[in-house]
mmCIF file of C-alpha atoms in Angstrom:
data_model
loop_
_atom_site.group_PDB
_atom_site.id
_atom_site.type_symbol
_atom_site.label_atom_id
_atom_site.label_comp_id
_atom_site.label_asym_id
_atom_site.label_seq_id
_atom_site.Cartn_x
_atom_site.Cartn_y
_atom_site.Cartn_z
ATOM 1 C CA MET A 1 116.180 113.764 77.230
ATOM 2 C CA HIS A 2 118.234 116.124 75.072
ATOM 3 C CA LYS A 3 121.864 115.107 75.997
ATOM 4 C CA SER A 4 123.715 117.707 77.662
ATOM 5 C CA HIS A 5 127.814 118.057 76.889
ATOM 6 C CA SER A 6 128.877 119.678 77.580
ATOM 7 C CA LEU A 7 141.825 136.977 71.432
ATOM 8 C CA ALA A 8 145.877 146.695 72.181
ATOM 9 C CA ALA A 9 143.257 148.715 74.103
ATOM 10 C CA ALA A 10 141.328 147.868 76.574
ATOM 11 C CA ALA A 11 137.731 146.818 74.369
ATOM 12 C CA ALA A 12 135.234 149.052 74.468
ATOM 13 C CA ILE A 13 132.808 148.666 77.222
ATOM 14 C CA VAL A 14 128.903 149.350 75.830
ATOM 15 C CA ALA A 15 127.847 149.056 80.061
ATOM 16 C CA ILE A 16 123.838 148.335 79.617
ATOM 17 C CA SER A 17 122.178 149.697 83.380
ATOM 18 C CA ALA A 18 120.260 147.131 84.019
ATOM 19 C CA LEU A 19 118.781 148.736 86.569
ATOM 20 C CA ALA A 20 114.781 149.606 86.785
ATOM 21 C CA LEU A 21 115.222 153.115 88.481
ATOM 22 C CA ALA A 22 118.454 155.702 88.163
ATOM 23 C CA ALA A 23 118.911 155.009 91.801
ATOM 24 C CA CYS A 24 120.793 152.262 93.441
ATOM 25 C CA SER A 25 121.333 151.827 97.426
ATOM 26 C CA SER A 26 123.129 149.694 97.592
ATOM 27 C CA GLY A 27 122.399 149.714 101.741
ATOM 28 C CA GLY A 28 118.597 149.687 101.023
ATOM 29 C CA GLU A 29 115.744 148.414 102.015
ATOM 30 C CA ALA A 30 115.187 144.747 99.517
ATOM 31 C CA ALA A 31 112.080 144.387 97.960
ATOM 32 C CA PRO A 32 110.673 140.925 98.302
ATOM 33 C CA SER A 33 111.294 138.400 94.811
ATOM 34 C CA GLY A 34 108.288 139.822 92.952
ATOM 35 C CA SER A 35 106.948 142.651 94.883
ATOM 36 C CA GLY A 36 106.085 144.767 91.928
ATOM 37 C CA GLU A 37 107.694 147.315 93.515
ATOM 38 C CA PRO A 38 111.332 148.070 92.148
ATOM 39 C CA ALA A 39 114.601 145.980 93.174
ATOM 40 C CA THR A 40 116.790 148.486 94.946
ATOM 41 C CA GLY A 41 119.221 146.405 97.003
ATOM 42 C CA ASP A 42 122.778 145.434 96.170
ATOM 43 C CA PRO A 43 123.245 144.018 92.594
ATOM 44 C CA ILE A 44 123.856 140.726 91.053
ATOM 45 C CA VAL A 45 126.703 141.196 89.121
ATOM 46 C CA VAL A 46 126.039 139.744 85.364
ATOM 47 C CA GLY A 47 128.532 140.468 82.284
ATOM 48 C CA ALA A 48 127.961 138.727 78.380
ATOM 49 C CA LEU A 49 131.055 139.120 75.868
ATOM 50 C CA SER A 50 129.302 140.200 72.412
ATOM 51 C CA GLY A 51 130.228 141.686 68.933
ATOM 52 C CA LEU A 52 127.850 143.384 68.907
ATOM 53 C CA THR A 53 128.854 144.500 65.288
ATOM 54 C CA PHE A 54 127.263 141.598 64.310
ATOM 55 C CA PHE A 55 125.079 140.110 67.274
ATOM 56 C CA PRO A 56 123.279 143.606 68.714
ATOM 57 C CA GLU A 57 119.719 141.776 70.009
ATOM 58 C CA ALA A 58 120.806 139.146 71.593
ATOM 59 C CA PRO A 59 122.251 141.337 74.765
ATOM 60 C CA GLN A 60 119.370 143.529 74.209
ATOM 61 C CA ALA A 61 116.994 141.303 74.570
ATOM 62 C CA VAL A 62 118.692 140.297 78.484
ATOM 63 C CA GLN A 63 118.303 143.469 79.054
ATOM 64 C CA ALA A 64 114.798 142.838 78.579
ATOM 65 C CA VAL A 65 114.188 140.987 80.662
ATOM 66 C CA PHE A 66 116.452 142.874 83.118
ATOM 67 C CA ASP A 67 114.808 145.277 83.030
ATOM 68 C CA ASP A 68 110.934 143.492 84.748
ATOM 69 C CA TYR A 69 112.374 141.386 86.576
ATOM 70 C CA ASN A 70 113.905 144.085 88.384
ATOM 71 C CA ALA A 71 111.476 145.882 87.739
ATOM 72 C CA ALA A 72 109.254 142.693 89.485
ATOM 73 C CA GLY A 73 111.631 142.499 92.625
ATOM 74 C CA GLY A 74 114.820 141.291 91.575
ATOM 75 C CA LEU A 75 115.615 138.849 93.534
ATOM 76 C CA ASN A 76 114.385 139.203 97.605
ATOM 77 C CA GLY A 77 114.810 142.940 96.381
ATOM 78 C CA GLN A 78 118.284 142.880 94.399
ATOM 79 C CA PRO A 79 118.619 143.970 90.798
ATOM 80 C CA ILE A 80 120.386 142.183 88.163
ATOM 81 C CA GLU A 81 123.184 144.692 86.635
ATOM 82 C CA TYR A 82 124.333 143.832 83.811
ATOM 83 C CA THR A 83 127.196 144.643 81.214
ATOM 84 C CA VAL A 84 128.274 143.347 77.297
ATOM 85 C CA TYR A 85 131.755 144.049 76.321
ATOM 86 C CA ASP A 86 132.287 144.966 73.061
ATOM 87 C CA ASP A 87 134.814 141.719 71.785
ATOM 88 C CA LYS A 88 134.742 143.757 68.523
ATOM 89 C CA THR A 89 135.198 140.232 66.700
ATOM 90 C CA ASP A 90 138.807 140.418 67.646
ATOM 91 C CA PRO A 91 140.231 138.609 69.437
ATOM 92 C CA ALA A 92 142.958 140.990 71.309
ATOM 93 C CA ALA A 93 140.299 142.532 72.153
ATOM 94 C CA SER A 94 138.069 140.147 73.533
ATOM 95 C CA ALA A 95 140.762 138.644 75.413
ATOM 96 C CA THR A 96 141.112 142.548 77.355
ATOM 97 C CA ALA A 97 136.935 142.240 77.762
ATOM 98 C CA ALA A 98 136.991 138.826 79.077
ATOM 99 C CA GLN A 99 138.961 140.047 81.725
ATOM 100 C CA ASP A 100 137.113 143.351 82.657
ATOM 101 C CA ALA A 101 134.250 141.044 82.396
ATOM 102 C CA LEU A 102 135.965 139.203 85.488
ATOM 103 C CA SER A 103 137.478 141.980 87.388
ATOM 104 C CA SER A 104 133.981 143.814 87.109
ATOM 105 C CA GLY A 105 133.001 140.775 89.541
ATOM 106 C CA ALA A 106 131.162 139.028 87.312
ATOM 107 C CA VAL A 107 128.589 135.670 89.290
ATOM 108 C CA ALA A 108 128.054 134.927 85.259
ATOM 109 C CA LEU A 109 127.485 135.826 81.794
ATOM 110 C CA VAL A 110 124.358 135.946 79.979
ATOM 111 C CA GLY A 111 123.857 136.168 75.927
ATOM 112 C CA GLY A 112 127.091 136.878 75.026
ATOM 113 C CA SER A 113 126.898 135.923 70.799
ATOM 114 C CA SER A 114 130.423 136.457 69.422
ATOM 115 C CA LEU A 115 131.805 134.664 66.346
ATOM 116 C CA LEU A 116 135.144 134.077 68.257
ATOM 117 C CA ASP A 117 134.236 133.766 72.829
ATOM 118 C CA CYS A 118 134.301 130.707 73.356
ATOM 119 C CA ALA A 119 136.996 130.122 71.611
ATOM 120 C CA VAL A 120 139.611 132.647 72.775
ATOM 121 C CA ASN A 121 138.203 132.854 76.379
ATOM 122 C CA HIS A 122 136.875 128.879 76.873
ATOM 123 C CA THR A 123 140.214 128.698 79.371
ATOM 124 C CA THR A 124 139.353 131.993 81.126
ATOM 125 C CA TRP A 125 136.588 130.932 82.049
ATOM 126 C CA GLU A 126 137.524 127.627 83.583
ATOM 127 C CA GLU A 127 140.491 128.971 85.078
ATOM 128 C CA ASN A 128 138.409 131.314 86.868
ATOM 129 C CA GLY A 129 135.700 129.717 87.737
ATOM 130 C CA ILE A 130 132.064 131.119 86.084
ATOM 131 C CA VAL A 131 130.163 129.933 83.745
ATOM 132 C CA SER A 132 128.898 131.340 79.980
ATOM 133 C CA ILE A 133 124.998 130.797 79.099
ATOM 134 C CA GLN A 134 125.930 131.343 75.709
ATOM 135 C CA GLY A 135 123.175 133.562 73.069
ATOM 136 C CA THR A 136 124.724 132.512 70.322
ATOM 137 C CA GLY A 137 127.153 130.390 70.299
ATOM 138 C CA VAL A 138 129.170 130.776 67.227
ATOM 139 C CA ASP A 139 132.533 128.868 66.915
ATOM 140 C CA PRO A 140 132.859 125.158 68.297
ATOM 141 C CA TYR A 141 134.341 126.098 71.127
ATOM 142 C CA CYS A 142 130.949 127.410 72.390
ATOM 143 C CA PHE A 143 129.518 123.597 72.406
ATOM 144 C CA ALA A 144 132.812 121.655 73.568
ATOM 145 C CA THR A 145 134.053 122.917 76.763
ATOM 146 C CA PRO A 146 132.805 122.703 80.216
ATOM 147 C CA ASN A 147 131.779 125.720 80.774
ATOM 148 C CA ILE A 148 130.407 127.054 78.277
ATOM 149 C CA ALA A 149 126.370 125.763 77.495
ATOM 150 C CA PRO A 150 124.693 127.757 74.161
ATOM 151 C CA THR A 151 120.640 128.153 74.198
ATOM 152 C CA ASN A 152 121.394 127.908 70.273
ATOM 153 C CA THR A 153 122.331 125.452 68.472
ATOM 154 C CA GLY A 154 124.941 127.211 65.792
ATOM 155 C CA PRO A 155 125.912 126.818 63.012
ATOM 156 C CA PHE A 156 127.428 123.063 62.656
ATOM 157 C CA PHE A 157 123.610 122.111 63.422
ATOM 158 C CA ASP A 158 122.655 124.348 61.300
ATOM 159 C CA THR A 159 124.466 122.933 58.273
ATOM 160 C CA PHE A 160 123.136 119.623 59.361
ATOM 161 C CA ALA A 161 120.184 120.074 59.588
ATOM 162 C CA THR A 162 119.965 122.365 56.497
ATOM 163 C CA LEU A 163 121.878 119.974 54.843
ATOM 164 C CA TYR A 164 118.607 117.146 55.808
ATOM 165 C CA TYR A 165 115.807 119.033 55.119
ATOM 166 C CA GLY A 166 117.600 119.943 51.400
ATOM 167 C CA SER A 167 118.488 116.297 50.340
ATOM 168 C CA GLU A 168 115.650 114.293 52.222
ATOM 169 C CA THR A 169 112.461 116.588 52.761
ATOM 170 C CA LEU A 170 113.041 118.930 49.062
ATOM 171 C CA GLY A 171 114.523 116.254 47.188
ATOM 172 C CA PHE A 172 118.095 117.722 46.297
ATOM 173 C CA ASP A 173 121.284 115.447 45.091
ATOM 174 C CA ASN A 174 123.160 117.597 44.457
ATOM 175 C CA ILE A 175 123.967 120.356 46.490
ATOM 176 C CA CYS A 176 127.151 123.184 46.003
ATOM 177 C CA ALA A 177 128.702 124.781 48.879
ATOM 178 C CA VAL A 178 130.350 127.987 48.861
ATOM 179 C CA MET A 179 132.245 127.944 52.814
ATOM 180 C CA VAL A 180 134.676 130.434 54.846
ATOM 181 C CA PRO A 181 136.351 127.771 56.477
ATOM 182 C CA ASP A 182 137.943 129.992 59.192
ATOM 183 C CA GLU A 183 140.039 128.491 61.226
ATOM 184 C CA ALA A 184 141.055 125.552 62.233
ATOM 185 C CA ALA A 185 138.971 124.204 64.649
ATOM 186 C CA SER A 186 135.813 125.742 62.838
ATOM 187 C CA LYS A 187 137.135 123.853 59.978
ATOM 188 C CA ALA A 188 137.192 120.568 61.219
ATOM 189 C CA ALA A 189 133.953 121.348 62.545
ATOM 190 C CA TYR A 190 132.188 121.836 59.790
ATOM 191 C CA GLU A 191 134.473 118.621 58.170
ATOM 192 C CA GLN A 192 132.314 117.187 61.238
ATOM 193 C CA ALA A 193 128.892 118.707 59.869
ATOM 194 C CA ILE A 194 129.035 117.359 56.511
ATOM 195 C CA ALA A 195 130.080 113.945 57.393
ATOM 196 C CA ALA A 196 127.056 113.395 59.362
ATOM 197 C CA TRP A 197 124.838 113.879 57.551
ATOM 198 C CA GLY A 198 126.684 111.977 54.722
ATOM 199 C CA ASP A 199 126.868 108.926 56.761
ATOM 200 C CA ALA A 200 122.665 110.057 58.371
ATOM 201 C CA THR A 201 121.561 110.007 54.101
ATOM 202 C CA GLY A 202 124.285 108.424 51.907
ATOM 203 C CA LYS A 203 124.714 111.834 49.837
ATOM 204 C CA GLU A 204 127.428 113.956 49.994
ATOM 205 C CA LEU A 205 128.055 117.518 48.280
ATOM 206 C CA ALA A 206 128.288 117.720 44.598
ATOM 207 C CA TYR A 207 130.835 120.735 44.681
ATOM 208 C CA LEU A 208 132.309 122.180 47.458
ATOM 209 C CA ASP A 209 133.968 125.912 47.124
ATOM 210 C CA THR A 210 136.352 127.057 50.674
ATOM 211 C CA SER A 211 137.553 130.171 49.481
ATOM 212 C CA LEU A 212 135.547 132.441 51.073
ATOM 213 C CA VAL A 213 136.940 134.681 53.557
ATOM 214 C CA ARG A 214 134.956 137.374 55.902
ATOM 215 C CA GLY A 215 133.500 140.121 53.626
ATOM 216 C CA GLN A 216 135.688 139.912 51.118
ATOM 217 C CA ALA A 217 134.917 142.589 47.925
ATOM 218 C CA SER A 218 133.969 140.355 45.349
ATOM 219 C CA TYR A 219 131.596 137.253 45.097
ATOM 220 C CA ALA A 220 131.687 136.879 41.034
ATOM 221 C CA GLY A 221 134.341 134.629 40.969
ATOM 222 C CA ASN A 222 132.651 132.045 43.170
ATOM 223 C CA VAL A 223 129.461 131.923 41.821
ATOM 224 C CA SER A 224 131.306 131.984 38.199
ATOM 225 C CA ASN A 225 132.361 128.823 39.099
ATOM 226 C CA LEU A 226 129.213 127.550 40.467
ATOM 227 C CA LYS A 227 127.460 128.334 37.076
ATOM 228 C CA SER A 228 129.719 125.909 35.210
ATOM 229 C CA GLN A 229 128.406 123.244 38.707
ATOM 230 C CA ASP A 230 125.358 121.064 38.180
ATOM 231 C CA CYS A 231 123.617 122.020 40.869
ATOM 232 C CA ASP A 232 120.189 121.338 41.816
ATOM 233 C CA ALA A 233 120.457 124.056 45.478
ATOM 234 C CA ILE A 234 123.347 125.963 46.960
ATOM 235 C CA TYR A 235 124.496 125.708 50.530
ATOM 236 C CA MET A 236 126.172 128.635 51.852
ATOM 237 C CA ASN A 237 128.087 129.092 55.565
ATOM 238 C CA GLU A 238 128.104 133.446 56.369
ATOM 239 C CA VAL A 239 125.833 135.194 57.672
ATOM 240 C CA GLY A 240 123.969 138.518 56.708
ATOM 241 C CA ASP A 241 125.312 141.314 53.769
ATOM 242 C CA ALA A 242 127.717 139.255 52.692
ATOM 243 C CA VAL A 243 124.433 136.590 52.085
ATOM 244 C CA ILE A 244 123.002 139.346 50.479
ATOM 245 C CA ALA A 245 126.236 139.939 48.660
ATOM 246 C CA LEU A 246 126.539 136.494 47.233
ATOM 247 C CA LEU A 247 122.537 135.936 46.397
ATOM 248 C CA GLY A 248 123.029 139.675 45.020
ATOM 249 C CA GLU A 249 126.317 138.434 42.510
ATOM 250 C CA ALA A 250 123.605 135.008 42.178
ATOM 251 C CA SER A 251 121.145 137.639 40.632
ATOM 252 C CA ASN A 252 123.885 139.214 38.608
ATOM 253 C CA GLN A 253 124.508 136.142 37.093
ATOM 254 C CA GLY A 254 121.515 134.403 36.535
ATOM 255 C CA ILE A 255 121.046 131.946 39.647
ATOM 256 C CA SER A 256 117.921 131.592 40.818
ATOM 257 C CA LEU A 257 118.487 128.051 42.344
ATOM 258 C CA PRO A 258 117.710 127.566 45.517
ATOM 259 C CA PHE A 259 120.089 128.730 48.660
ATOM 260 C CA LEU A 260 120.367 126.235 51.946
ATOM 261 C CA VAL A 261 121.671 129.222 54.268
ATOM 262 C CA LEU A 262 121.853 128.896 58.416
ATOM 263 C CA THR A 263 120.005 131.039 60.935
ATOM 264 C CA SER A 264 121.881 133.959 61.451
ATOM 265 C CA CYS A 265 120.207 134.868 58.151
ATOM 266 C CA TYR A 266 117.089 134.622 59.470
ATOM 267 C CA SER A 267 115.326 137.891 60.544
ATOM 268 C CA ASP A 268 113.427 140.178 58.824
ATOM 269 C CA GLN A 269 115.714 142.627 58.263
ATOM 270 C CA PHE A 270 117.190 139.382 56.058
ATOM 271 C CA ALA A 271 114.038 139.363 54.403
ATOM 272 C CA ALA A 272 113.410 142.761 53.025
ATOM 273 C CA SER A 273 116.818 142.771 51.284
ATOM 274 C CA ALA A 274 117.407 139.840 50.320
ATOM 275 C CA ALA A 275 115.218 140.921 47.039
ATOM 276 C CA TYR A 276 116.611 137.287 45.145
ATOM 277 C CA SER A 277 114.427 135.267 42.756
ATOM 278 C CA GLY A 278 114.550 131.928 44.035
ATOM 279 C CA ASP A 279 113.360 129.890 47.580
ATOM 280 C CA ILE A 280 115.799 130.511 50.712
ATOM 281 C CA TYR A 281 116.020 127.942 53.029
ATOM 282 C CA LEU A 282 116.784 127.832 56.549
ATOM 283 C CA PRO A 283 117.244 125.688 59.829
ATOM 284 C CA ALA A 284 114.834 128.042 62.618
ATOM 285 C CA GLU A 285 117.203 127.636 66.144
ATOM 286 C CA TRP A 286 113.789 127.447 67.988
ATOM 287 C CA ALA A 287 109.926 128.344 67.708
ATOM 288 C CA PRO A 288 109.759 130.112 63.611
ATOM 289 C CA TYR A 289 109.752 133.632 65.695
ATOM 290 C CA GLY A 290 106.607 134.627 63.303
ATOM 291 C CA ASP A 291 104.263 132.104 64.446
ATOM 292 C CA THR A 292 102.780 133.076 67.519
ATOM 293 C CA SER A 293 100.463 130.555 67.842
ATOM 294 C CA ILE A 294 103.035 128.366 69.031
ATOM 295 C CA GLU A 295 103.117 128.700 73.836
ATOM 296 C CA GLY A 296 105.626 130.824 74.313
ATOM 297 C CA VAL A 297 106.386 132.850 71.188
ATOM 298 C CA GLN A 298 103.781 135.183 71.579
ATOM 299 C CA GLU A 299 105.007 137.019 75.399
ATOM 300 C CA TRP A 300 108.242 136.114 74.161
ATOM 301 C CA ALA A 301 107.585 139.363 71.032
ATOM 302 C CA ASP A 302 105.469 141.134 73.944
ATOM 303 C CA THR A 303 108.794 140.841 75.875
ATOM 304 C CA MET A 304 111.049 143.415 72.740
ATOM 305 C CA ASP A 305 108.731 144.642 71.330
ATOM 306 C CA GLY A 306 107.955 146.343 74.866
ATOM 307 C CA HIS A 307 111.308 147.045 74.732
ATOM 308 C CA GLY A 308 112.147 148.288 71.713
ATOM 309 C CA VAL A 309 114.018 144.733 70.898
ATOM 310 C CA PRO A 310 114.495 143.495 66.769
ATOM 311 C CA LYS A 311 112.392 140.535 66.803
ATOM 312 C CA THR A 312 115.435 137.264 65.350
ATOM 313 C CA SER A 313 116.356 134.502 65.882
ATOM 314 C CA PHE A 314 119.164 136.499 68.184
ATOM 315 C CA SER A 315 116.483 137.876 70.030
ATOM 316 C CA GLN A 316 115.315 134.707 70.671
ATOM 317 C CA GLY A 317 118.565 133.171 72.240
ATOM 318 C CA GLY A 318 119.187 135.990 74.417
ATOM 319 C CA TYR A 319 115.627 136.232 76.066
ATOM 320 C CA LEU A 320 116.003 132.242 76.213
ATOM 321 C CA ALA A 321 119.544 133.077 77.995
ATOM 322 C CA ALA A 322 118.338 135.187 80.364
ATOM 323 C CA GLU A 323 115.588 133.235 81.395
ATOM 324 C CA TYR A 324 117.311 129.949 82.029
ATOM 325 C CA PHE A 325 120.170 132.334 83.700
ATOM 326 C CA ILE A 326 117.044 133.713 86.529
ATOM 327 C CA ASP A 327 115.316 130.535 86.349
ATOM 328 C CA ILE A 328 119.134 129.114 87.639
ATOM 329 C CA LEU A 329 119.025 131.681 90.063
ATOM 330 C CA GLU A 330 116.145 131.641 91.580
ATOM 331 C CA SER A 331 117.238 127.440 92.896
ATOM 332 C CA ILE A 332 119.837 128.588 94.322
ATOM 333 C CA ASP A 333 119.765 128.506 98.610
ATOM 334 C CA GLY A 334 122.604 131.683 100.149
ATOM 335 C CA ASP A 335 124.892 134.424 98.845
ATOM 336 C CA VAL A 336 125.005 134.727 95.020
ATOM 337 C CA THR A 337 128.474 134.141 94.486
ATOM 338 C CA ARG A 338 130.210 133.317 91.627
ATOM 339 C CA GLU A 339 130.851 130.405 92.825
ATOM 340 C CA SER A 340 127.207 129.897 94.768
ATOM 341 C CA PHE A 341 125.877 130.021 90.693
ATOM 342 C CA THR A 342 128.516 127.836 88.250
ATOM 343 C CA ALA A 343 127.377 124.874 91.382
ATOM 344 C CA ALA A 344 124.412 125.576 90.410
ATOM 345 C CA ALA A 345 124.481 125.148 86.702
ATOM 346 C CA GLN A 346 126.669 122.510 87.086
ATOM 347 C CA GLY A 347 124.621 120.786 89.387
ATOM 348 C CA MET A 348 121.807 121.108 87.377
ATOM 349 C CA THR A 349 119.802 117.614 87.351
ATOM 350 C CA GLU A 350 116.617 118.506 86.072
ATOM 351 C CA GLU A 351 115.678 120.145 82.425
ATOM 352 C CA ILE A 352 113.892 124.232 82.535
ATOM 353 C CA PRO A 353 111.115 123.599 79.395
ATOM 354 C CA SER A 354 110.581 126.201 77.576
ATOM 355 C CA PRO A 355 108.269 125.479 74.506
ATOM 356 C CA MET A 356 109.911 128.272 72.419
ATOM 357 C CA ALA A 357 112.958 126.504 72.963
ATOM 358 C CA GLN A 358 111.487 123.558 71.342
ATOM 359 C CA ALA A 359 114.205 121.258 73.697
ATOM 360 C CA PRO A 360 114.449 121.946 77.448
ATOM 361 C CA TYR A 361 117.640 123.298 78.672
ATOM 362 C CA ILE A 362 120.203 121.855 81.038
ATOM 363 C CA PHE A 363 123.747 123.479 81.686
ATOM 364 C CA GLY A 364 124.830 120.411 84.515
ATOM 365 C CA ALA A 365 128.025 118.181 84.650
ATOM 366 C CA GLY A 366 129.816 117.341 81.475
ATOM 367 C CA GLU A 367 133.460 118.643 79.867
ATOM 368 C CA PHE A 368 130.486 120.019 76.487
ATOM 369 C CA HIS A 369 127.290 121.021 76.051
ATOM 370 C CA GLN A 370 124.682 121.323 73.142
ATOM 371 C CA PRO A 371 121.676 121.013 75.454
ATOM 372 C CA ASN A 372 119.678 121.955 72.202
ATOM 373 C CA ASN A 373 119.796 120.407 68.254
ATOM 374 C CA THR A 374 116.657 120.744 67.400
ATOM 375 C CA ALA A 375 115.397 122.905 64.033
ATOM 376 C CA TYR A 376 112.402 123.871 62.441
ATOM 377 C CA PRO A 377 113.044 124.980 59.116
ATOM 378 C CA VAL A 378 111.313 128.385 57.001
ATOM 379 C CA VAL A 379 111.514 129.765 53.772
ATOM 380 C CA LEU A 380 112.102 132.844 51.900
ATOM 381 C CA ARG A 381 109.855 132.699 48.529
ATOM 382 C CA GLY A 382 111.561 133.661 45.314
ATOM 383 C CA GLY A 383 110.314 137.428 45.308
ATOM 384 C CA THR A 384 109.176 138.078 48.488
ATOM 385 C CA SER A 385 109.972 139.179 51.397
ATOM 386 C CA GLU A 386 108.071 137.154 54.519
ATOM 387 C CA TRP A 387 109.330 133.936 56.101
ATOM 388 C CA GLU A 388 106.701 131.142 55.684
ATOM 389 C CA SER A 389 106.560 127.786 58.391
ATOM 390 C CA LEU A 390 107.977 124.609 57.056
ATOM 391 C CA GLY A 391 108.458 122.124 59.432
ATOM 392 C CA PRO A 392 107.890 119.490 60.635
ATOM 393 C CA LEU A 393 110.762 119.499 63.956
ATOM 394 C CA LEU A 394 114.200 117.997 62.952
ATOM 395 C CA GLU A 395 115.734 116.237 66.181
ATOM 396 C CA GLY A 396 118.927 116.168 65.775
ATOM 397 C CA ASP A 397 119.783 112.602 67.757
ATOM 398 C CA ASP A 398 116.919 111.207 65.712
ATOM 399 C CA LEU A 399 118.754 111.656 62.614
ATOM 400 C CA GLY A 400 122.255 111.032 62.881
ATOM 401 C CA TRP A 401 123.580 114.475 64.507
ATOM 402 C CA VAL A 402 127.063 113.712 65.663
ATOM 403 C CA TYR A 403 128.139 116.337 68.470
ATOM 404 C CA THR A 404 130.995 118.396 67.287
ATOM 405 C CA THR A 405 133.558 117.978 68.731
ATOM 406 C CA VAL A 406 138.006 120.629 68.471
ATOM 407 C CA PRO A 407 140.524 119.901 68.252
ATOM 408 C CA ALA A 408 141.976 118.578 71.810
ATOM 409 C CA SER A 409 144.766 121.401 73.128
#
């Protein structure tokens, strides 16, 4: 069993109606759950905070699951009404979005994916008795506070896993790192993850550059400094286009060393854009999305294709968050309210299995939660545009992983 450890104008609201049909009569006759008739009863209101610039797929995947659920009858004829609040990756907008979500009457938060939601709003969730099943937890408060339990492993375990695979399986002795330290809590969490890797392997970074800032204009200086080091691989904790930009600069300066990156790069779009001559390794947080031979992956892929949602690691997280929410929802005896859902989530004693997740999910009681600490290594070979599954599955509890903590408030 895996352990459960369990920040101006109003934020722009992206309202995504999860009602399968446009007509939704609050007093209509309810269709039985799973009856095959679209749900038309009183909606069950659910919300999410996401940085839609960075993570659009996770809430889209949640929507897809809820659309299918509503079309099949919902919960005893009650449809799920889902609204996503764009936190714009801005602390003030995030805090406002949190209040909007609470004012909507949401019974829970599902599939949120944000660089700062947990850090900004975790105390708000606690004070208002609402739980969040994150689709993509990023900042350390997602993994170290009582009312949030992400589906994903997060960047800190990803850091541990990609470094571990690099040193222990690939045999890299001199791993250099270029990092965005972000705020103090994230900096400490990255340091904790790197220390856990060092304790587990007896290795240490050969070089560490923590001067990166999110979205900086040029990486020429960083790459020039890397060239002067004796590196046999490079670790980087940036996301998306920033990684593409640094890889481009590395190529410009004649570097073709292997890169060890995080799961945020795991997408077909990244693979098509990287154009790098060296290998790029990362830890998939769930079963590799391209391997439909693994139980559960084909069902997820069919759902994404059926709703036009890109198949990425982020959409895996959103899909699982919605599935877990429904599982908990259907365990409630009586009216579905914020109070009853929170009680059901925090009262969980049995894990929810999912082959695609590789690790079962549980919210449960506790002051902090990290139900998922597994990773499956994949690689984008130099000069190619398709990910290759490598394995074996890495399980943090077996490798010396230390659960993420945050500074005492």
